[in-house]
Amino acid sequence: MTSPANEVDEIATDEATHHSTGPSTAVVSKSPTRIAMERFRKDKLSMTAFSIVVFFFVAAVLAPILVKTGVLDPFGTNQDLLNEFSLPSGKWGGMSSSHPLGLEPGVGRDALSRVWYGITFSLAMSISATIIAIVLGVVLGIVSGASGGWADTIIGRLIDLTLSFPQTLMLLALSSVLVTFISDKLHVPSGNPSQAVYVVAILGLFGWTGIARLVRGQVLSLREAEFVQAANLMGASRARIYFKEILPNLWAPILVSFTLIMPTFVSAEAALGYLGVSIGPPTPTLGTVLNDSLSYADTDPLYFFVPAVTIMVIVVSFNLLGDGLRDALDPKGNR
Amino acid sequence: MWAYAVRRAAIGVVLLVAVALVTFVLFFATAANPARLACGKNCSQQQIKVTEKALGYDQPLYVQFGTFMKGLVVGREFPADKEVRERNPELVTDCGPPCLGYSVNVGTTVNSLIVQAAPTTISLAVVALVMWLIGGVLFGILAAVYKGSFIDRGVVGLTLIAYAFPTFFIAVFFLKYVVIKWEILPYPGYVTIADGGVFTWFENLLLPSFTLALVFMAGYVRMTRAFVLESLGEDYIRTAKSKGLRTRPVLFKHALRAALTPLVTMAGLDFATLLGGAIITESVFAYPGLGLLTVQSSSSFDLPTIVGVVLVAAFFVIVLNILVDISYAFIDPRVRLG
């Protein structure tokens, strides 16, 4: 990324070295990225949020490996550890060294393994959906902002149309016809794969409008910039101007959008799990594990709170990370 | 301004037709066999054929859409097939405009289902809106006044945490703990004002509305806080203070004014979304509103009802969007609609 600020810094450095008597007084130039990084590192709350997010990502990647190697067992039932009411025997939901978060009442599966493995599926689905939403939003936003004219009008109307649909309602209602459509017509294996494809696709297809508007706004000012005019004069193609010249200047809003959209999709997946639209048993997602736990809200509080608190921590830390990134990347910010 | 309103309304109508078209195509074109869904699981081929004809599903999709749109404008009669109507006059159901369709599963028009469910959803949405607006604005101002303090962080943090918990978890928590275990409130069930009076109506709405309000409040706290903070640094606030105005009028009349436009925009859209049915809250509390209607109709594959609810929800979104845009002219004298 070449930005005007960079050039100014370089000139300043040049002058400084010319006029200085020794190399020790040379001014060190800082790129905007570095300034943003420094600002971000100083913000304790954002750094904490960032570490938690990294922790969840590592956990999500590790879970399938741990399940393969048998360290985590999200499917095995431990009926011998349940009492006559099918509730985990012992205090704190059957907490023990081999089952640190206790057991799932009724079936007797290990709660930690269920939640941990659920994180993997929930994050995988919400990340895929976020990527779809971002790609759609960025491409349509750039085209609409940079080309103007009829393309801008059409995309604007498309955004209005998408926003007119009640999202949760569509997610739930469409599942009645689209999941079968996906498995029959698109030849995705029926059952959980189709269900997952449905959730990811619909979240992505309804979630791009905010980014498109944001990107369009940014592009409106970028397209008047000298480097775009220069590329135009040199006869660069539209695709080159859009994606080689303009796109690299948009990474900051895209990054911030990513961290702010993803948690909404984690929540949406949980809601869909409750409504029975997300991946079904025995595969766990945070939504379905939480849904399973609802019937034991009063009899096994630990099992009820663990998945909910996990979702809460993920959503809060992603939001804080997004806010922190936005503050740090904002060139007007002076913290 | 009237010219603007008329133009926006015209665009709104076009948008609604587009929503109807997309919804129609999404549901009726992707469904493997709408007649089979309407007829039920144990239908023979013959029965499915009969259902298909009676409901007009044997017609091409564009004809079906045409009939649907015509019904929306001038009303229509069911069953869709003329022959069937003439042979069995006792089966004919009249569906006046705006006719949204006929639910074979329930055996009544979609309109009557929606009219039945709408008051519940509207009550829920109105009470929730009032709750989160009052809460959001008050806490937002509080956070702004005590910026950077323990109160500020507590308010912003707690509302964010409440927002981050899944809605159905909060709803179930309230039911299982506040209602059943601690017995603080009676088990909520929808009671109309006509049946139980305003107090019972409100008492029953308290928990579901509070659940919804908790989800939405965080956004309003942050928005109010940000705008009030910004305006507190402005000259006109200093002028108001130096005139000798007390803190409260300065905050509520002058500082809050800046936050009004974004607050109205956000509230309008959130309220519109809720009017289409609070799916999760309604299903946890078993409130017979539009959200529960959607859940029921999508689990019984009742396509006409689903399409009807989607259209009604879209109608609310479009209308409130227009109202919000027009309201700018009243809130902010600098805005001229043209």
Coordinates of C-alpha atoms in Angstrom, one line a residue, chain A residues 13-234:
Chain A
T13 CA 13.5 11.4 6.4
D14 CA 15.5 12.4 3.4
E15 CA 15.6 16.0 4.5
A16 CA 16.5 14.9 8.0
T17 CA 19.4 12.8 6.8
H18 CA 20.7 15.6 4.5
H19 CA 20.8 18.2 7.1
S20 CA 21.9 16.1 10.0
T21 CA 25.5 15.9 11.0
G22 CA 25.5 12.3 12.0
P23 CA 23.4 9.2 11.4
S24 CA 22.3 9.1 15.0
T25 CA 19.8 12.0 14.6
A26 CA 18.0 10.5 11.6
V27 CA 14.2 10.6 11.9
V28 CA 12.7 7.2 11.7
S29 CA 9.6 7.1 9.5
K30 CA 6.5 5.2 10.5
S31 CA 4.0 3.7 8.1
P32 CA 0.3 4.2 8.9
T33 CA 0.1 0.5 9.5
R34 CA 2.8 0.7 12.1
I35 CA 1.2 3.7 13.8
A36 CA -2.1 1.7 13.9
M37 CA -0.3 -1.4 15.3
E38 CA 1.3 0.7 18.1
R39 CA -2.0 2.3 19.0
F40 CA -3.6 -1.1 19.1
R41 CA -0.9 -2.6 21.3
K42 CA -1.3 0.2 23.8
D43 CA -5.0 -0.5 24.2
K44 CA -5.2 -3.1 27.0
L45 CA -8.9 -4.0 26.4
S46 CA -8.4 -4.7 22.7
M47 CA -5.3 -6.7 23.4
T48 CA -7.2 -8.9 25.8
A49 CA -10.0 -9.3 23.3
F50 CA -7.4 -10.2 20.7
S51 CA -5.8 -12.8 22.9
I52 CA -9.2 -14.4 23.6
V53 CA -10.1 -14.5 19.9
V54 CA -6.7 -16.1 19.1
F55 CA -7.3 -18.6 21.9
F56 CA -10.7 -19.6 20.5
F57 CA -9.2 -19.9 17.0
V58 CA -6.5 -22.2 18.2
A59 CA -9.0 -24.2 20.2
A60 CA -11.2 -24.5 17.1
V61 CA -8.3 -25.8 15.0
L62 CA -7.1 -28.2 17.7
A63 CA -10.5 -29.7 18.5
P64 CA -10.7 -32.1 15.4
I65 CA -7.2 -33.2 16.1
L66 CA -7.9 -33.9 19.7
V67 CA -11.1 -35.8 18.8
K68 CA -9.2 -37.9 16.2
T69 CA -6.5 -38.8 18.8
G70 CA -9.2 -39.6 21.4
V71 CA -8.3 -36.9 23.9
L72 CA -11.7 -35.3 23.4
D73 CA -14.7 -37.6 23.1
P74 CA -17.8 -35.7 22.2
F75 CA -19.8 -38.7 21.2
G76 CA -19.1 -41.4 23.8
T77 CA -21.9 -41.9 26.4
N78 CA -21.0 -42.4 30.0
Q79 CA -24.3 -43.9 31.3
D80 CA -22.5 -45.4 34.3
L81 CA -21.8 -41.9 35.6
L82 CA -25.5 -40.8 35.5
N83 CA -27.9 -41.3 38.4
E84 CA -31.4 -42.8 38.3
F85 CA -32.8 -39.4 37.1
S86 CA -30.4 -39.5 34.1
L87 CA -28.6 -36.5 35.7
P88 CA -24.8 -36.6 36.3
S89 CA -24.1 -38.0 39.7
G90 CA -21.9 -35.9 42.0
K91 CA -21.7 -32.2 42.6
W92 CA -21.4 -29.6 39.9
G93 CA -22.9 -31.5 37.0
G94 CA -20.6 -34.5 37.5
M95 CA -17.4 -32.5 37.4
S96 CA -14.3 -34.7 37.7
S97 CA -10.7 -34.7 36.5
S98 CA -11.7 -36.7 33.4
H99 CA -14.8 -34.6 32.8
P100 CA -13.7 -31.0 33.8
L101 CA -17.0 -29.4 32.8
G102 CA -19.2 -32.3 33.9
L103 CA -21.5 -34.5 31.7
E104 CA -24.4 -33.9 29.5
P105 CA -27.6 -35.0 31.4
G106 CA -29.6 -37.7 29.7
V107 CA -27.0 -39.0 27.3
G108 CA -23.9 -38.7 29.5
R109 CA -21.5 -37.2 26.9
D110 CA -18.6 -35.2 28.1
A111 CA -19.7 -31.5 28.3
L112 CA -16.2 -30.0 27.6
S113 CA -15.8 -32.1 24.5
R114 CA -19.2 -31.2 23.2
V115 CA -18.7 -27.4 23.7
W116 CA -15.1 -27.5 22.5
Y117 CA -15.9 -29.4 19.3
G118 CA -19.0 -27.2 18.9
I119 CA -16.7 -24.2 18.8
T120 CA -15.0 -25.7 15.8
F121 CA -18.3 -26.1 13.8
S122 CA -19.8 -22.8 14.9
L123 CA -16.6 -20.8 14.0
A124 CA -16.1 -22.7 10.8
M125 CA -19.7 -21.9 9.7
S126 CA -19.7 -18.3 10.8
I127 CA -16.3 -17.6 9.2
S128 CA -17.4 -19.1 5.9
A129 CA -20.6 -17.1 6.0
T130 CA -18.6 -13.9 6.8
I131 CA -16.3 -14.6 3.9
I132 CA -19.2 -14.9 1.5
A133 CA -20.8 -11.7 2.9
I134 CA -17.5 -9.8 2.7
V135 CA -16.7 -10.9 -0.8
L136 CA -20.2 -10.0 -2.1
G137 CA -20.2 -6.7 -0.2
V138 CA -16.7 -5.7 -1.3
V139 CA -17.2 -6.6 -5.0
L140 CA -20.6 -5.0 -5.2
G141 CA -19.5 -2.0 -3.1
I142 CA -16.5 -1.3 -5.3
V143 CA -18.4 -1.7 -8.6
S144 CA -21.2 0.5 -7.3
G145 CA -18.9 3.2 -6.0
A146 CA -16.4 3.3 -8.7
S147 CA -18.6 2.9 -11.8
G148 CA -21.5 5.0 -10.7
G149 CA -24.4 5.3 -13.2
W150 CA -26.8 2.4 -13.8
A151 CA -24.7 -0.2 -12.0
D152 CA -24.8 2.0 -8.9
T153 CA -28.5 2.4 -9.1
I154 CA -29.1 -1.4 -9.6
I155 CA -26.9 -2.3 -6.7
G156 CA -28.5 0.4 -4.5
R157 CA -31.9 -1.1 -5.2
L158 CA -30.6 -4.6 -4.6
I159 CA -29.5 -3.5 -1.2
D160 CA -32.9 -1.9 -0.5
L161 CA -34.5 -5.2 -1.6
T162 CA -32.3 -7.4 0.6
L163 CA -32.8 -5.1 3.6
S164 CA -36.6 -5.4 3.1
F165 CA -36.6 -9.1 3.9
P166 CA -37.0 -10.0 7.5
Q167 CA -33.7 -11.9 8.0
T168 CA -34.4 -14.4 10.9
L169 CA -37.8 -15.1 9.4
M170 CA -36.3 -15.9 6.0
L171 CA -33.6 -18.0 7.5
L172 CA -36.2 -20.1 9.3
A173 CA -38.8 -20.2 6.6
L174 CA -36.6 -20.8 3.7
S175 CA -35.1 -23.9 5.4
S176 CA -38.4 -25.7 4.8
V177 CA -37.8 -25.7 1.0
L178 CA -34.1 -24.8 0.4
V179 CA -32.4 -27.6 2.4
T180 CA -34.1 -30.2 0.2
F181 CA -33.3 -28.1 -2.8
I182 CA -29.6 -28.0 -1.9
S183 CA -29.4 -31.8 -1.4
D184 CA -31.6 -32.7 -4.4
K185 CA -30.6 -30.2 -7.1
L186 CA -27.1 -29.2 -6.0
H187 CA -26.1 -32.8 -5.0
V188 CA -24.7 -31.9 -1.6
P189 CA -25.0 -35.0 0.7
S190 CA -28.3 -34.7 2.5
G191 CA -28.4 -34.2 6.3
N192 CA -25.8 -32.1 8.0
P193 CA -23.8 -31.1 5.0
S194 CA -26.8 -29.7 3.2
Q195 CA -27.9 -28.0 6.5
A196 CA -24.5 -26.4 6.9
V197 CA -24.4 -25.2 3.3
Y198 CA -27.8 -23.7 3.8
V199 CA -27.0 -21.9 6.9
V200 CA -23.7 -20.5 5.5
A201 CA -25.2 -19.5 2.2
I202 CA -28.2 -17.8 3.6
L203 CA -26.3 -15.9 6.3
G204 CA -23.8 -14.8 3.7
L205 CA -26.5 -13.8 1.1
F206 CA -28.4 -11.7 3.6
G207 CA -25.4 -10.2 5.4
W208 CA -23.5 -8.3 2.7
T209 CA -25.5 -5.1 2.5
G210 CA -23.7 -3.2 5.4
I211 CA -20.2 -3.8 3.9
A212 CA -21.4 -2.9 0.4
R213 CA -22.6 0.5 1.7
L214 CA -19.5 1.1 3.7
V215 CA -17.2 0.1 0.9
R216 CA -19.2 2.2 -1.6
G217 CA -18.7 5.3 0.6
Q218 CA -15.0 4.8 0.8
V219 CA -14.7 4.1 -2.9
L220 CA -16.5 7.3 -3.8
S221 CA -13.6 9.3 -2.4
L222 CA -10.9 6.9 -3.5
R223 CA -12.0 7.0 -7.2
E224 CA -11.1 10.7 -7.3
A225 CA -7.6 10.1 -6.0
E226 CA -4.6 10.8 -8.2
F227 CA -3.4 7.2 -8.3
V228 CA -6.7 6.1 -9.8
Q229 CA -6.7 8.9 -12.3
A230 CA -3.1 7.9 -13.2
A231 CA -4.1 4.3 -13.7
N232 CA -7.0 5.5 -15.9
L233 CA -4.7 7.6 -18.0
M234 CA -2.3 4.7 -18.5

